[in-house]
Amino acid sequence: MNDDLINLAKSRRDVFKVLGGAAALGAVMMADAGFDPAMAQALKPAGKPMKAAFSNAGLQASWCAQGKTAAEAWGKLMNVEITWFDGELAATKQRAAIDNMATQKWDFVAIQTFGIGTLTDPIQKMIDAGTPVIAMDTLVAPPGTIAIHTFIAPDNIMMGSSVTSQLMAAIKGEGNVVMTQGALGHSGAQGRAKGFKAIVAGFPNVKVINEEPADWDVTKVARIWDSILTQNDKIAGAFFHNDDMALAAYNVMKAKGRTDIVIAGVDAMPPAVQAVLDGTMLATVRNPSCRIHGWAVAAGVAAVQGGEKAGKDIPNFILADGPVITKETAPGHLWLQKNFLI
Amino acid sequence: MSAPTDQISNLPKSKPLQSFVRNQLRNIAPVFTLLALVLFFSLASSSFFTMVNCMNILSQISITAIIAVGLTYVILTSEIDLSVAAVANAIGITVAYFTLQPDYVNIANLPMPGIIAIVLALLSALAFGLVTAFGVTWIGIPSFIMTLAIMQIANGVSALLVRGQIAYSYPSLITMLGSGSVFGVRWTIIVAILFLLIGHLILRYSRFGRYIYMTGGNREAAEYSGVNVKFIIGSVMVISAMCSGIAGMLAVAYFGSAQQNQFDSYLLDAIAAVVVGGTSLFGGRGGIGNTIIGLLVLGVLNNGLDHIQIDSFLKILIRGLILLIALIINIYAQKLKESE
């Protein structure tokens, strides 16, 4: 069935055109994307056009930009017109955008917050007005403080541990390793660090020589890695909380002739998957941007059209899982990303 | 036809008009920009020109407004303060640091009674201001460089206090002023109006205000006239830090959390508000009235773009272009004035 679909589709847009014309095919695609078949039967495009508002941390980040495109593609598929409110990677900007969102009428909204707790007031206002609010990727507020419809997120601990396992296997469980962290206040960074440490604890011959946070900032990564490489002659491997930082550090390693260091990252955005394919990176684990944003569209339609109630018909948390990408799995994974399915 | 006589009679009138436009271009242009934006967004979106949204815009610009009051003083003296956002962030975090946090917050802080936490935070803001004033006036470091260093120091203080974590609790007075309302009007709006009003009255009607204009207009002439220029510049640096500190305290309650690098965007927003409103970057011209118009222009622009169907990526570009046009008018008005 999927092969037929691939043959029919000349481009990624065509995939959605085909899907839009054939509901049965759509159900199969959704099932392939990880939907329970019974649920896929119940999940139908909106009967009448819906209006949804989406916001994520900032479209400057490729992960967020990909999420936007995915949400819009899923929106077309499910008859939902999506309006975007860019967080611009700034808590103040996103707060203003969500304040503006809250003054307008929406069938449902989905938000990935840039700063935990900064959007509580306008989100509460929308919930009070009866609008289902779906949280994506990051907690909007400390647990239990706000009654969102559902929270769709990856398991950051699992992402950190699964890719670290690959790293440990590649360095044969010994040597100096580095973990370059994201922003320490970010729940994703905290989870990834926890997963990394849990695995490394099982390897007594591995020594973590640096855990400095680079705050997702590639210029900071370059500075940190300049120092790390100057101070340490022997580094077996490195784990980065995202791929952008991994690729930035690789450039520093390359400039210093230290490309023997095995590196792994998180997100599995296309440049990193290519880096895995060409051997620059050992592995990366997918933080499934398309699933998170696409499923938010599905959850919103189910809430409005299907009348799903929070905590009753839909659980408070939905895990959007992503696999570890290695050379073997990379090509198939790129296809899935191209069609906003993971 | 009486055209020739009309032309003759019009000649003397057109000169004062030209002169008026030339003199007031800096003030007229932002007002026209504001009116044009309001008109455009009102026609383009039914949800824009509503009472709820007007309050929304005022609420959104209120924190920036408090910072912009201090910054207006600084820019009027022909100096700059790049530390406003970082100081606001540091002081917001400081007040949270001295407040008892929920169990799930993993910060080793020093809880104190609310009023003491506020006083300590205000003293910290004062300290930032005094250090800046000392560096700029006593040592002679250009304000651009000095406030850049203070920005780093304030960011360092923020990082040191929260260590990557997030604080959620503040003294009740700050929580009320930052996130509460009275008769449906947010306290932040009322505080901002008070700051703008007091700021305007001081600039307009006090000797200190006149000295600020004199210092910014012509520093040497001000010195020869007996104005203690160093004191004036030092004072505006302290005022700016205090405004930023108070804004920061209210902002953490407004946003509901205190974390590192949270208010970075306030720096450009506050500078843009002052300059777009028509206050000269070269000092000596402008004032709080201009800043209010600048705040409204940016507030309406940012808000309005979210009420119309437009490509998200285009919004940032449009904002940038309008800012550029405002700056060009600002510089052009300055040249027109000088050419008189």
PDB file of C-alpha atoms in Angstrom, chain A residues 114-286:
ATOM      1  CA  PHE A 114       9.914  28.649  25.186  1.00  0.00           C
ATOM      2  CA  GLY A 115      10.071  29.371  28.919  1.00  0.00           C
ATOM      3  CA  ILE A 116       8.237  27.083  31.325  1.00  0.00           C
ATOM      4  CA  GLY A 117       5.611  29.003  33.286  1.00  0.00           C
ATOM      5  CA  THR A 118       5.690  32.158  31.171  1.00  0.00           C
ATOM      6  CA  LEU A 119       2.405  31.540  29.331  1.00  0.00           C
ATOM      7  CA  THR A 120       0.187  30.424  32.177  1.00  0.00           C
ATOM      8  CA  ASP A 121      -2.161  33.454  32.256  1.00  0.00           C
ATOM      9  CA  PRO A 122      -3.209  33.569  28.589  1.00  0.00           C
ATOM     10  CA  ILE A 123      -3.385  29.761  28.404  1.00  0.00           C
ATOM     11  CA  GLN A 124      -5.669  29.731  31.447  1.00  0.00           C
ATOM     12  CA  LYS A 125      -7.804  32.385  29.752  1.00  0.00           C
ATOM     13  CA  MET A 126      -8.230  30.160  26.680  1.00  0.00           C
ATOM     14  CA  ILE A 127      -8.991  27.097  28.807  1.00  0.00           C
ATOM     15  CA  ASP A 128     -11.603  29.112  30.729  1.00  0.00           C
ATOM     16  CA  ALA A 129     -13.158  30.071  27.386  1.00  0.00           C
ATOM     17  CA  GLY A 130     -13.526  26.354  26.593  1.00  0.00           C
ATOM     18  CA  THR A 131     -10.715  26.101  24.041  1.00  0.00           C
ATOM     19  CA  PRO A 132      -8.763  22.831  24.182  1.00  0.00           C
ATOM     20  CA  VAL A 133      -5.081  23.674  24.716  1.00  0.00           C
ATOM     21  CA  ILE A 134      -2.546  21.048  23.701  1.00  0.00           C
ATOM     22  CA  ALA A 135       1.005  21.310  25.028  1.00  0.00           C
ATOM     23  CA  MET A 136       3.800  20.160  22.760  1.00  0.00           C
ATOM     24  CA  ASP A 137       7.305  19.000  23.666  1.00  0.00           C
ATOM     25  CA  THR A 138       7.830  21.144  26.787  1.00  0.00           C
ATOM     26  CA  LEU A 139       5.708  21.578  29.912  1.00  0.00           C
ATOM     27  CA  VAL A 140       3.829  24.886  29.793  1.00  0.00           C
ATOM     28  CA  ALA A 141       3.887  25.136  33.583  1.00  0.00           C
ATOM     29  CA  PRO A 142       4.951  23.004  36.549  1.00  0.00           C
ATOM     30  CA  PRO A 143       2.889  19.772  36.660  1.00  0.00           C
ATOM     31  CA  GLY A 144      -0.571  20.151  38.152  1.00  0.00           C
ATOM     32  CA  THR A 145      -0.769  23.931  37.870  1.00  0.00           C
ATOM     33  CA  ILE A 146      -2.792  24.172  34.657  1.00  0.00           C
ATOM     34  CA  ALA A 147      -5.433  21.879  33.123  1.00  0.00           C
ATOM     35  CA  ILE A 148      -4.282  21.420  29.545  1.00  0.00           C
ATOM     36  CA  HIS A 149      -6.077  19.053  27.147  1.00  0.00           C
ATOM     37  CA  THR A 150      -3.061  16.799  26.683  1.00  0.00           C
ATOM     38  CA  PHE A 151       0.734  16.954  26.596  1.00  0.00           C
ATOM     39  CA  ILE A 152       2.497  15.420  23.599  1.00  0.00           C
ATOM     40  CA  ALA A 153       6.218  15.065  24.169  1.00  0.00           C
ATOM     41  CA  PRO A 154       9.189  12.825  23.613  1.00  0.00           C
ATOM     42  CA  ASP A 155      10.893  10.940  26.434  1.00  0.00           C
ATOM     43  CA  ASN A 156      14.079  12.929  26.814  1.00  0.00           C
ATOM     44  CA  ILE A 157      15.586  10.462  29.261  1.00  0.00           C
ATOM     45  CA  MET A 158      15.055   7.667  26.778  1.00  0.00           C
ATOM     46  CA  MET A 159      16.535   9.763  23.962  1.00  0.00           C
ATOM     47  CA  GLY A 160      19.612  10.516  26.040  1.00  0.00           C
ATOM     48  CA  SER A 161      20.066   6.925  27.161  1.00  0.00           C
ATOM     49  CA  SER A 162      19.443   5.219  23.806  1.00  0.00           C
ATOM     50  CA  VAL A 163      21.915   7.311  21.869  1.00  0.00           C
ATOM     51  CA  THR A 164      24.460   7.119  24.720  1.00  0.00           C
ATOM     52  CA  SER A 165      24.207   3.309  24.570  1.00  0.00           C
ATOM     53  CA  GLN A 166      25.217   3.491  20.902  1.00  0.00           C
ATOM     54  CA  LEU A 167      28.079   5.796  21.833  1.00  0.00           C
ATOM     55  CA  MET A 168      29.303   3.481  24.604  1.00  0.00           C
ATOM     56  CA  ALA A 169      29.220   0.510  22.242  1.00  0.00           C
ATOM     57  CA  ALA A 170      31.237   2.441  19.642  1.00  0.00           C
ATOM     58  CA  ILE A 171      33.978   3.438  22.113  1.00  0.00           C
ATOM     59  CA  LYS A 172      33.920  -0.068  23.638  1.00  0.00           C
ATOM     60  CA  GLY A 173      32.970   1.273  27.028  1.00  0.00           C
ATOM     61  CA  GLU A 174      36.188   3.079  27.868  1.00  0.00           C
ATOM     62  CA  GLY A 175      37.910   6.433  27.593  1.00  0.00           C
ATOM     63  CA  ASN A 176      37.180  10.096  28.213  1.00  0.00           C
ATOM     64  CA  VAL A 177      33.799  11.400  27.146  1.00  0.00           C
ATOM     65  CA  VAL A 178      32.214  14.846  27.003  1.00  0.00           C
ATOM     66  CA  MET A 179      28.576  15.824  27.366  1.00  0.00           C
ATOM     67  CA  THR A 180      27.793  19.268  25.926  1.00  0.00           C
ATOM     68  CA  GLN A 181      24.489  20.278  27.426  1.00  0.00           C
ATOM     69  CA  GLY A 182      21.675  22.549  26.301  1.00  0.00           C
ATOM     70  CA  ALA A 183      20.228  25.218  28.605  1.00  0.00           C
ATOM     71  CA  LEU A 184      20.148  23.772  32.114  1.00  0.00           C
ATOM     72  CA  GLY A 185      16.642  25.097  32.799  1.00  0.00           C
ATOM     73  CA  HIS A 186      15.213  23.292  29.770  1.00  0.00           C
ATOM     74  CA  SER A 187      13.334  20.134  30.739  1.00  0.00           C
ATOM     75  CA  GLY A 188      14.605  18.451  27.567  1.00  0.00           C
ATOM     76  CA  ALA A 189      18.214  19.114  28.489  1.00  0.00           C
ATOM     77  CA  GLN A 190      17.625  17.848  32.016  1.00  0.00           C
ATOM     78  CA  GLY A 191      16.092  14.605  30.723  1.00  0.00           C
ATOM     79  CA  ARG A 192      18.823  14.027  28.155  1.00  0.00           C
ATOM     80  CA  ALA A 193      21.504  14.558  30.797  1.00  0.00           C
ATOM     81  CA  LYS A 194      19.733  12.099  33.089  1.00  0.00           C
ATOM     82  CA  GLY A 195      19.582   9.465  30.341  1.00  0.00           C
ATOM     83  CA  PHE A 196      23.252   9.981  29.492  1.00  0.00           C
ATOM     84  CA  LYS A 197      24.342   9.664  33.115  1.00  0.00           C
ATOM     85  CA  ALA A 198      22.233   6.565  33.715  1.00  0.00           C
ATOM     86  CA  ILE A 199      24.008   4.715  30.901  1.00  0.00           C
ATOM     87  CA  VAL A 200      27.511   6.049  31.628  1.00  0.00           C
ATOM     88  CA  ALA A 201      27.143   4.894  35.251  1.00  0.00           C
ATOM     89  CA  GLY A 202      27.290   1.338  33.955  1.00  0.00           C
ATOM     90  CA  PHE A 203      30.728   1.841  32.404  1.00  0.00           C
ATOM     91  CA  PRO A 204      33.397   2.226  35.102  1.00  0.00           C
ATOM     92  CA  ASN A 205      36.156   2.764  32.531  1.00  0.00           C
ATOM     93  CA  VAL A 206      34.432   5.794  31.088  1.00  0.00           C
ATOM     94  CA  LYS A 207      35.348   9.176  32.553  1.00  0.00           C
ATOM     95  CA  VAL A 208      33.151  12.220  31.914  1.00  0.00           C
ATOM     96  CA  ILE A 209      35.658  15.063  31.619  1.00  0.00           C
ATOM     97  CA  ASN A 210      33.339  17.962  30.785  1.00  0.00           C
ATOM     98  CA  GLU A 211      29.600  18.665  31.146  1.00  0.00           C
ATOM     99  CA  GLU A 212      29.556  22.378  30.436  1.00  0.00           C
ATOM    100  CA  PRO A 213      26.228  23.735  29.143  1.00  0.00           C
ATOM    101  CA  ALA A 214      26.380  25.539  25.802  1.00  0.00           C
ATOM    102  CA  ASP A 215      22.744  26.703  26.011  1.00  0.00           C
ATOM    103  CA  TRP A 216      21.984  25.390  22.483  1.00  0.00           C
ATOM    104  CA  ASP A 217      24.275  28.179  21.233  1.00  0.00           C
ATOM    105  CA  VAL A 218      26.628  27.029  18.474  1.00  0.00           C
ATOM    106  CA  THR A 219      29.076  29.908  18.997  1.00  0.00           C
ATOM    107  CA  LYS A 220      29.354  28.936  22.645  1.00  0.00           C
ATOM    108  CA  VAL A 221      29.906  25.326  21.550  1.00  0.00           C
ATOM    109  CA  ALA A 222      32.846  26.402  19.406  1.00  0.00           C
ATOM    110  CA  ARG A 223      34.421  28.274  22.323  1.00  0.00           C
ATOM    111  CA  ILE A 224      33.877  25.414  24.785  1.00  0.00           C
ATOM    112  CA  TRP A 225      35.226  22.815  22.384  1.00  0.00           C
ATOM    113  CA  ASP A 226      38.285  24.906  21.552  1.00  0.00           C
ATOM    114  CA  SER A 227      39.171  24.717  25.232  1.00  0.00           C
ATOM    115  CA  ILE A 228      38.248  21.042  25.671  1.00  0.00           C
ATOM    116  CA  LEU A 229      40.422  19.975  22.752  1.00  0.00           C
ATOM    117  CA  THR A 230      43.318  22.111  23.946  1.00  0.00           C
ATOM    118  CA  GLN A 231      43.157  20.651  27.445  1.00  0.00           C
ATOM    119  CA  ASN A 232      42.596  16.988  26.548  1.00  0.00           C
ATOM    120  CA  ASP A 233      44.684  14.922  24.159  1.00  0.00           C
ATOM    121  CA  LYS A 234      42.516  11.859  24.460  1.00  0.00           C
ATOM    122  CA  ILE A 235      38.765  12.026  24.024  1.00  0.00           C
ATOM    123  CA  ALA A 236      36.926   8.905  22.956  1.00  0.00           C
ATOM    124  CA  GLY A 237      33.435  10.259  22.461  1.00  0.00           C
ATOM    125  CA  ALA A 238      31.012  13.111  22.943  1.00  0.00           C
ATOM    126  CA  PHE A 239      27.288  13.400  23.459  1.00  0.00           C
ATOM    127  CA  PHE A 240      25.502  16.628  22.516  1.00  0.00           C
ATOM    128  CA  HIS A 241      22.021  17.615  23.630  1.00  0.00           C
ATOM    129  CA  ASN A 242      21.205  18.537  20.053  1.00  0.00           C
ATOM    130  CA  ASP A 243      22.614  17.969  16.604  1.00  0.00           C
ATOM    131  CA  ASP A 244      23.280  21.626  15.820  1.00  0.00           C
ATOM    132  CA  MET A 245      25.754  21.690  18.694  1.00  0.00           C
ATOM    133  CA  ALA A 246      27.254  18.359  17.605  1.00  0.00           C
ATOM    134  CA  LEU A 247      27.856  19.616  14.076  1.00  0.00           C
ATOM    135  CA  ALA A 248      29.308  22.899  15.376  1.00  0.00           C
ATOM    136  CA  ALA A 249      31.721  20.978  17.603  1.00  0.00           C
ATOM    137  CA  TYR A 250      32.643  18.716  14.694  1.00  0.00           C
ATOM    138  CA  ASN A 251      33.848  21.772  12.770  1.00  0.00           C
ATOM    139  CA  VAL A 252      36.161  22.638  15.668  1.00  0.00           C
ATOM    140  CA  MET A 253      37.405  19.047  15.835  1.00  0.00           C
ATOM    141  CA  LYS A 254      38.019  19.071  12.091  1.00  0.00           C
ATOM    142  CA  ALA A 255      39.992  22.316  12.286  1.00  0.00           C
ATOM    143  CA  LYS A 256      42.195  20.772  14.979  1.00  0.00           C
ATOM    144  CA  GLY A 257      42.540  17.395  13.224  1.00  0.00           C
ATOM    145  CA  ARG A 258      40.633  15.546  15.944  1.00  0.00           C
ATOM    146  CA  THR A 259      37.933  13.836  13.908  1.00  0.00           C
ATOM    147  CA  ASP A 260      38.669  10.547  15.655  1.00  0.00           C
ATOM    148  CA  ILE A 261      36.215  11.558  18.403  1.00  0.00           C
ATOM    149  CA  VAL A 262      32.958   9.615  18.129  1.00  0.00           C
ATOM    150  CA  ILE A 263      29.994  11.996  18.351  1.00  0.00           C
ATOM    151  CA  ALA A 264      26.286  11.543  18.896  1.00  0.00           C
ATOM    152  CA  GLY A 265      23.408  13.986  19.150  1.00  0.00           C
ATOM    153  CA  VAL A 266      19.680  14.461  19.491  1.00  0.00           C
ATOM    154  CA  ASP A 267      16.926  15.648  17.113  1.00  0.00           C
ATOM    155  CA  ALA A 268      17.852  13.816  13.883  1.00  0.00           C
ATOM    156  CA  MET A 269      17.147  16.780  11.679  1.00  0.00           C
ATOM    157  CA  PRO A 270      18.081  16.173   8.010  1.00  0.00           C
ATOM    158  CA  PRO A 271      21.633  17.667   8.191  1.00  0.00           C
ATOM    159  CA  ALA A 272      22.436  15.415  11.137  1.00  0.00           C
ATOM    160  CA  VAL A 273      20.950  12.360   9.433  1.00  0.00           C
ATOM    161  CA  GLN A 274      23.170  13.167   6.438  1.00  0.00           C
ATOM    162  CA  ALA A 275      26.106  13.460   8.854  1.00  0.00           C
ATOM    163  CA  VAL A 276      25.267   9.991  10.149  1.00  0.00           C
ATOM    164  CA  LEU A 277      25.127   8.710   6.574  1.00  0.00           C
ATOM    165  CA  ASP A 278      28.526  10.160   5.686  1.00  0.00           C
ATOM    166  CA  GLY A 279      30.079   8.987   8.927  1.00  0.00           C
ATOM    167  CA  THR A 280      30.636  12.395  10.513  1.00  0.00           C
ATOM    168  CA  MET A 281      28.326  11.435  13.351  1.00  0.00           C
ATOM    169  CA  LEU A 282      27.897   7.999  14.848  1.00  0.00           C
ATOM    170  CA  ALA A 283      24.200   8.367  15.603  1.00  0.00           C
ATOM    171  CA  THR A 284      21.431  10.728  16.487  1.00  0.00           C
ATOM    172  CA  VAL A 285      18.101  10.075  18.116  1.00  0.00           C
ATOM    173  CA  ARG A 286      14.937  11.484  16.627  1.00  0.00           C
TER     174      ARG A 286
END
